Amino acid sequence: MRRKLILATTALLGGAGLAAAQDTPAPSPWKCVNPDDPENDDGIVHRGSSTTVCLTVGPGTNWAEGVEYSRYVFRPTADEYSVYRVPNSFQDYVVNEQVSFVLPYMSIFAASGEALSFLRRYYDKDLGLIYPFLTAIIDVKEGVITGISFDNACIFCDSNSCSENTYGFDGELAEINQPTKGCALSKVACDAIHLSGGTQCDLQLYVVWTGTDDDGNVLSSADSRFSMFEPKQLQNRFYDQLAKLDIRDKIPTWDDINPFPGWDDITAPFDNIDLNPFD
């Protein structure tokens, strides 16, 4: 089994937290500890201190049968809203297909200590879709991480355009009582964004916290997760970022960026580079 272990620092975001996830502790191969000091990483969360979080990338198949995977490790500060972006990941994984074992359904999961999330797809090659909106909510009780779930990622598009995107490690859709859906961008759109210098389609994981640390301090950064904002506000923010990129000559028609038939009547965005289709 090939493993790639990368230690990286996290970029911190300012801004304006709940988690129910896998109840079973992570089996030994998936346990997430600081690779520089594994013997002294007990996984206990203390607000304001670095805590190890792992982002594991692999295929969308049955992991119990044995899979190849890559693992990225970073150390965000507990209860700070943070994000880790895998550099050049869209170029490497999607454009160049340098890591063939993750295709055609490239999936990820988050882990910290002995807790891990369900799988979410980042890239569906067959459908030509990228799911770039991934936020892990880490649930902590008295310093012990009890679960990791994903935030509602449907707020970036209309409800008709949000699809199921949470899977068990058997490769089947998960039937769980937590947000399971996500919005997608077409690969054509992401190609244009990438060619224009944008990083919006790179693999990136946002991390927020909820619960209490080992001293009983309340962890509240989960209150700043995306789903706590008005959908219109987030949609405008995301597409305002795209509007700054010169992608008009890289996407010939709205049909090329739109993976959802329900949006066929929305063509105005390419008249003035206002790429917000939610107006």
mmCIF file with all atom_site columns, C-alpha atoms in Angstrom, residues 12 32 59 75 86 95 110 144 152 168 172 180 197 200-201 207-208 225 242 271 275:
data_model
loop_
_atom_site.group_PDB
_atom_site.id
_atom_site.type_symbol
_atom_site.label_atom_id
_atom_site.label_alt_id
_atom_site.label_comp_id
_atom_site.label_asym_id
_atom_site.label_entity_id
_atom_site.label_seq_id
_atom_site.pdbx_PDB_ins_code
_atom_site.Cartn_x
_atom_site.Cartn_y
_atom_site.Cartn_z
_atom_site.occupancy
_atom_site.B_iso_or_equiv
_atom_site.pdbx_formal_charge
_atom_site.auth_seq_id
_atom_site.auth_comp_id
_atom_site.auth_asym_id
_atom_site.auth_atom_id
_atom_site.pdbx_PDB_model_num
ATOM 1  C CA . LEU A 1 12  ? -5.643  30.981 8.850   1.00 0.00 ? 12  LEU A CA 1
ATOM 2  C CA . CYS A 1 32  ? -3.876  10.745 12.490  1.00 0.00 ? 32  CYS A CA 1
ATOM 3  C CA . PRO A 1 59  ? -10.453 6.181  -4.861  1.00 0.00 ? 59  PRO A CA 1
ATOM 4  C CA . ARG A 1 75  ? -1.480  21.321 12.220  1.00 0.00 ? 75  ARG A CA 1
ATOM 5  C CA . VAL A 1 86  ? -3.097  21.068 -1.503  1.00 0.00 ? 86  VAL A CA 1
ATOM 6  C CA . VAL A 1 95  ? -5.479  17.898 -15.515 1.00 0.00 ? 95  VAL A CA 1
ATOM 7  C CA . ALA A 1 110 ? -10.618 13.965 7.180   1.00 0.00 ? 110 ALA A CA 1
ATOM 8  C CA . VAL A 1 144 ? -11.277 14.213 23.093  1.00 0.00 ? 144 VAL A CA 1
ATOM 9  C CA . ASN A 1 152 ? -23.665 21.528 4.349   1.00 0.00 ? 152 ASN A CA 1
ATOM 10 C CA . GLY A 1 168 ? -19.106 5.029  3.332   1.00 0.00 ? 168 GLY A CA 1
ATOM 11 C CA . GLU A 1 172 ? -21.824 3.223  -1.265  1.00 0.00 ? 172 GLU A CA 1
ATOM 12 C CA . THR A 1 180 ? -24.528 14.656 2.791   1.00 0.00 ? 180 THR A CA 1
ATOM 13 C CA . GLY A 1 197 ? -4.562  31.532 -12.425 1.00 0.00 ? 197 GLY A CA 1
ATOM 14 C CA . GLN A 1 200 ? -10.862 27.821 -6.483  1.00 0.00 ? 200 GLN A CA 1
ATOM 15 C CA . CYS A 1 201 ? -10.887 24.257 -7.871  1.00 0.00 ? 201 CYS A CA 1
ATOM 16 C CA . VAL A 1 207 ? -11.607 23.094 9.422   1.00 0.00 ? 207 VAL A CA 1
ATOM 17 C CA . VAL A 1 208 ? -13.833 24.347 12.250  1.00 0.00 ? 208 VAL A CA 1
ATOM 18 C CA . ARG A 1 225 ? -18.647 27.672 8.936   1.00 0.00 ? 225 ARG A CA 1
ATOM 19 C CA . LEU A 1 242 ? -14.320 34.307 -10.298 1.00 0.00 ? 242 LEU A CA 1
ATOM 20 C CA . ASP A 1 271 ? -22.084 39.129 -20.845 1.00 0.00 ? 271 ASP A CA 1
ATOM 21 C CA . LEU A 1 275 ? -20.186 35.006 -12.842 1.00 0.00 ? 275 LEU A CA 1
#
